PDB file of C-alpha atoms in Angstrom:
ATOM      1  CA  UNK A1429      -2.813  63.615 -41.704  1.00 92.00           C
ATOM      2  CA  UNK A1430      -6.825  63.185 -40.601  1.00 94.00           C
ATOM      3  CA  UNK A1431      -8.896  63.964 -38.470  1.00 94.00           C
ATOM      4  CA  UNK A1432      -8.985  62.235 -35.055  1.00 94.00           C
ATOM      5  CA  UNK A1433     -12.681  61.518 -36.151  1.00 92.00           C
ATOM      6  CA  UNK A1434     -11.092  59.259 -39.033  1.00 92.00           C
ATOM      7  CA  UNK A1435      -8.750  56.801 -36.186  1.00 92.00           C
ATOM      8  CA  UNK A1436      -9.489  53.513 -35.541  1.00 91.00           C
ATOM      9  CA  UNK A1437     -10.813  52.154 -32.121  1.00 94.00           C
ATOM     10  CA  UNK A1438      -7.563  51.263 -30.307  1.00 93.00           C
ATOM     11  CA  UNK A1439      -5.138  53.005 -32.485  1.00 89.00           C
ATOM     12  CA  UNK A1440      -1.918  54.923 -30.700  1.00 93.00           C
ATOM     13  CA  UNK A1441      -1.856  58.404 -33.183  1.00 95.00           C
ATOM     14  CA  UNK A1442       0.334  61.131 -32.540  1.00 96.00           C
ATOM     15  CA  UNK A1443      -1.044  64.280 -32.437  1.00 96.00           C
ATOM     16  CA  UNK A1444      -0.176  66.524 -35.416  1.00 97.00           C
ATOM     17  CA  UNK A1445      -1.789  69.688 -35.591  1.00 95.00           C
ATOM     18  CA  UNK A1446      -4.512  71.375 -33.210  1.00 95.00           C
ATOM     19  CA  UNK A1447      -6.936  73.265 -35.304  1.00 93.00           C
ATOM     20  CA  UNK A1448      -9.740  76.302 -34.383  1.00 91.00           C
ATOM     21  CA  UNK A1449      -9.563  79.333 -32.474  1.00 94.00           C
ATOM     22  CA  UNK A1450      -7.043  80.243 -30.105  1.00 95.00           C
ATOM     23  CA  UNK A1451      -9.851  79.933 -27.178  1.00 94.00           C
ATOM     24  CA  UNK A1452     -10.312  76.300 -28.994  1.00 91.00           C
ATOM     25  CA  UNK A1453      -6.942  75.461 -28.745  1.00 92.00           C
ATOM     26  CA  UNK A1454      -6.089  76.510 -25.210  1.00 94.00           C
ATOM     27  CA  UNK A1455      -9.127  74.100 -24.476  1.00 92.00           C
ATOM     28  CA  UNK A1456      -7.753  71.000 -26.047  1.00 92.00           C
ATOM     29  CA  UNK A1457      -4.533  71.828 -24.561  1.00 92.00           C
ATOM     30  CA  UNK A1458      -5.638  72.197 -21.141  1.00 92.00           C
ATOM     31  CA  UNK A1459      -7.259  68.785 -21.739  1.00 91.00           C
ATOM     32  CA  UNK A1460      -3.606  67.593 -22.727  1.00 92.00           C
ATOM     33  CA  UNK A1461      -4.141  67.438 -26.621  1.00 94.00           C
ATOM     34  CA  UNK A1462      -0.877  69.067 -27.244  1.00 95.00           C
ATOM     35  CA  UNK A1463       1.146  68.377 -30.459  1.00 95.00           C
ATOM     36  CA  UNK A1464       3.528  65.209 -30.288  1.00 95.00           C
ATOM     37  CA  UNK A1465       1.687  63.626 -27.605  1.00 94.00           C
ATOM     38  CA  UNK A1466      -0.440  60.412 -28.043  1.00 95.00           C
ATOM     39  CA  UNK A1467      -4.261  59.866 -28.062  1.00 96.00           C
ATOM     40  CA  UNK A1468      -5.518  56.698 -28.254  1.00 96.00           C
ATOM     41  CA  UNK A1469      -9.757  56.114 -29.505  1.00 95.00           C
ATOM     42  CA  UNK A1470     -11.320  54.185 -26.521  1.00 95.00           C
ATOM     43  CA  UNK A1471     -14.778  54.150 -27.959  1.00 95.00           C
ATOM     44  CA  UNK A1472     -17.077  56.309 -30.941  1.00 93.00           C
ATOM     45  CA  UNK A1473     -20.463  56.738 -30.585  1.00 90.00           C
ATOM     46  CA  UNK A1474     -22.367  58.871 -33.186  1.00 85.00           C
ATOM     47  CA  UNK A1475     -19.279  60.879 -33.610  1.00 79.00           C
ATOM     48  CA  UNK A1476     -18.906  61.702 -29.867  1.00 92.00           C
ATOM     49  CA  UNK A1477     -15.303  59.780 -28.880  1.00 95.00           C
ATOM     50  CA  UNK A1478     -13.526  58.458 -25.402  1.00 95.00           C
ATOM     51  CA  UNK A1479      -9.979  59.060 -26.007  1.00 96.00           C
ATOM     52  CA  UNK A1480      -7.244  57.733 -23.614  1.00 96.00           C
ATOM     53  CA  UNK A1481      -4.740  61.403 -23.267  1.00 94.00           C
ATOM     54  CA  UNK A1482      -1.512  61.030 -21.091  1.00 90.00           C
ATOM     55  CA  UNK A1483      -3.219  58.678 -18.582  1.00 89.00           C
ATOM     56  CA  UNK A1484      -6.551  60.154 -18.512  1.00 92.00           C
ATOM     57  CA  UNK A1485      -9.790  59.698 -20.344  1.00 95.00           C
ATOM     58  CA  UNK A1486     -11.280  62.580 -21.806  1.00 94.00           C
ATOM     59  CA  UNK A1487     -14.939  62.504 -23.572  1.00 95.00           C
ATOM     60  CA  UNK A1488     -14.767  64.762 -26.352  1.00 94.00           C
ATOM     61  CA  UNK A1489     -17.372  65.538 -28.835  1.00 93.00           C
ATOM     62  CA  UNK A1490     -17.437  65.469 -32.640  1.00 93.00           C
ATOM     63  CA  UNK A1491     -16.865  69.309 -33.102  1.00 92.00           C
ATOM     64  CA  UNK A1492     -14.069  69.087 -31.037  1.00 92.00           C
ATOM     65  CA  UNK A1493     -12.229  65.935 -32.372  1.00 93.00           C
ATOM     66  CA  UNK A1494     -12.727  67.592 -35.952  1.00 93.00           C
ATOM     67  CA  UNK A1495     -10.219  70.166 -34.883  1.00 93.00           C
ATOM     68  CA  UNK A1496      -7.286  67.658 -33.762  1.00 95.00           C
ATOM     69  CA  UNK A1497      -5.423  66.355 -36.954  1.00 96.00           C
ATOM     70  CA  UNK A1498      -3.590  62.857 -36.567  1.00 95.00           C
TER      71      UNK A1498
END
């Protein structure tokens, strides 16, 4: 298990573990970072990611992607 910081560009990861407060979590969730589902790294810049989430692409920033274990 890492970090979602840690995938590689173009990698299919499940989702493991959501991390953070319960305020945190709801946030990622409502985003559709929910635990078995995929995420995929579009792009990283400076630790700031593009991730492909059940059809959509979400921009999601270091402090965030921290929190979502793969």
């Amino acid at each position: 298990m890492m970090p979602l910081t840690m995938a590689g560009v173009g990698e299919a990861n499940v989702i493991k573990r959501i991390g953070g407060k319960e305020k945190t979590r709801k946030f990622l969730e409502n985003l559709g970072f929910v635990t078995g589902g995929t995420v995929t790294v579009i792009s990283q810049t400076g630790g700031n990611m593009i991730v492909n989430v059940k059809d959509s692409r979400v921009a999601i920033g270091k402090d965030m992607a921290v929190k979502i274990m793969v």
